[in-house]
Amino acid sequence: MKILSINAGSSSLKFSLINMENESVIASGVFERIGIDGHYKIKFNGEKYEEDAKLKTHVDAVNLLLEKLISLNIVKSLDEIEGVGHRVVQGKDVFDKSVIVDDEVMRKLESIKHFAPLHNPANMLGIEAFMKALPNVPNTVVFDTAFHQTMDKETYIYPVPYEWYEKYGIRKYGAHGTSHRYITETMSKILNTDKFKLISCHIGNGASITAVKDGKCVDTSMGFTPLAGVMMGTRSGDIDPSLLPPVMEAENKDINAIINDLNKHSGILGLSGISSDMRDLTEAYNKGDERAILTMHKYARRITDYIAQYYVLLGGADVIVFTAGIGENSFVVRSLVCENLKCLGVEIDDEKNNNCHGEALISTSNSKIKVYVIPTDEELMIARDTLELIKNA
Ligand code: ADP
């Protein structure tokens, strides 16, 4: 059984073809610069295939992908593909789980697409392209927000005029839900129980922290949009919105330009003035650069703030998990955060923390909270949901 896991952006389409018998990736790649000129990269059997190609629309990208799956001998026939799972960024309170695409689902997606104008319309283009190219293969949608739909109202409501929620749907929706769910399910297998208090730290270029109790999300750090919460590669995370008017006036910027600054020119990049990339920041930090030290410490502090908040909310924690690009690879960030958490009885084994690759327990046997590093796999989660939905259809 082979499933395609798809992540369509406004000018790109990423794919993984997964063999669900052993959950291994058969091939993966990206079709990019769609609508500009066009280029694709495919990884298969340890080889890389890369070429410019005319890609006017997402339909062109999907047709070329299917053509390449055959011509590169990745599949013998397209009939081998039994389902296509699509990542969708925003499901609002309309979708609390993954579903098979039908006319009603497409209508609902259409009705909420303005809530993520940069992402949802692009995700829908991907779905429509596959519906055209493989009309007999079921498509499913897997939402970044769905896992967070178990938050209660006291958690997701903002202390702003209540009418904003009623009239405009202003509330916390969160993001990275597919990753946090993957971490929850993986931890459940490791601990051999569903009953545990987990603080899941997805720390990549984008970053969010989620509090999970007995398998369900109770709070998450991203908000109405992914700009909220901890400091990130280029995003500020939470700030006081009253700081915006004086900057807007001084720099003659409108609200869109200043929100763009908070999304693209803030966080690690803005504060350090060096780079948004943790590897570059770490290099400067190790050399003793003052702004890099300030940025690194602020970064670890913002993550600590949320872990501490969720520790109290959950009434303690059994496990803290670090995942995504920085969480999986930066022993410096993990070490600084865990140092900040010493008062909660967190103790990590430096040897294990400095040398871990892949899944690892990095806390000592004395630690009051277990600390794990778990590589996330959103593509696999999308494929698993797709398989499950097809089986039960
Ligand atoms: P995205 O949100 O784009 O999916 P990723 O999860 O891929 O982001 O994370 C990207 C971040 O991971 C970058 O800041 C990058 O520097 C960081 N990263 C990747 N490898 C390492 C490493 N070996 N050490 C420290 N940071 C790393």
JSON list of C-alpha atoms in Angstrom, two decimals, residues 184-198 212-216 318-319:
[
{"chain": "A", "resi": 184, "resn": "THR", "atom": "CA", "xyz": [2.13, 12.38, 21.59]},
{"chain": "A", "resi": 185, "resn": "GLU", "atom": "CA", "xyz": [1.53, 9.06, 19.82]},
{"chain": "A", "resi": 186, "resn": "THR", "atom": "CA", "xyz": [5.24, 8.21, 19.78]},
{"chain": "A", "resi": 187, "resn": "MET", "atom": "CA", "xyz": [5.57, 8.98, 23.50]},
{"chain": "A", "resi": 188, "resn": "SER", "atom": "CA", "xyz": [2.50, 6.88, 24.16]},
{"chain": "A", "resi": 189, "resn": "LYS", "atom": "CA", "xyz": [4.24, 3.90, 22.48]},
{"chain": "A", "resi": 190, "resn": "ILE", "atom": "CA", "xyz": [7.48, 4.52, 24.39]},
{"chain": "A", "resi": 191, "resn": "LEU", "atom": "CA", "xyz": [5.75, 4.86, 27.78]},
{"chain": "A", "resi": 192, "resn": "ASN", "atom": "CA", "xyz": [3.20, 2.18, 26.92]},
{"chain": "A", "resi": 193, "resn": "THR", "atom": "CA", "xyz": [0.30, 4.27, 28.22]},
{"chain": "A", "resi": 194, "resn": "ASP", "atom": "CA", "xyz": [-2.01, 7.11, 27.11]},
{"chain": "A", "resi": 195, "resn": "LYS", "atom": "CA", "xyz": [-2.08, 8.60, 30.58]},
{"chain": "A", "resi": 196, "resn": "PHE", "atom": "CA", "xyz": [0.75, 11.10, 30.90]},
{"chain": "A", "resi": 197, "resn": "LYS", "atom": "CA", "xyz": [1.40, 14.83, 31.09]},
{"chain": "A", "resi": 198, "resn": "LEU", "atom": "CA", "xyz": [3.53, 15.95, 28.18]},
{"chain": "A", "resi": 212, "resn": "VAL", "atom": "CA", "xyz": [-0.87, 17.52, 26.38]},
{"chain": "A", "resi": 213, "resn": "LYS", "atom": "CA", "xyz": [-2.80, 15.60, 29.03]},
{"chain": "A", "resi": 214, "resn": "ASP", "atom": "CA", "xyz": [-3.82, 11.97, 28.48]},
{"chain": "A", "resi": 215, "resn": "GLY", "atom": "CA", "xyz": [-3.29, 12.31, 24.72]},
{"chain": "A", "resi": 216, "resn": "LYS", "atom": "CA", "xyz": [-5.25, 15.55, 24.30]},
{"chain": "A", "resi": 318, "resn": "ASP", "atom": "CA", "xyz": [5.92, 13.54, 33.18]},
{"chain": "A", "resi": 319, "resn": "VAL", "atom": "CA", "xyz": [7.77, 14.24, 29.95]}
]
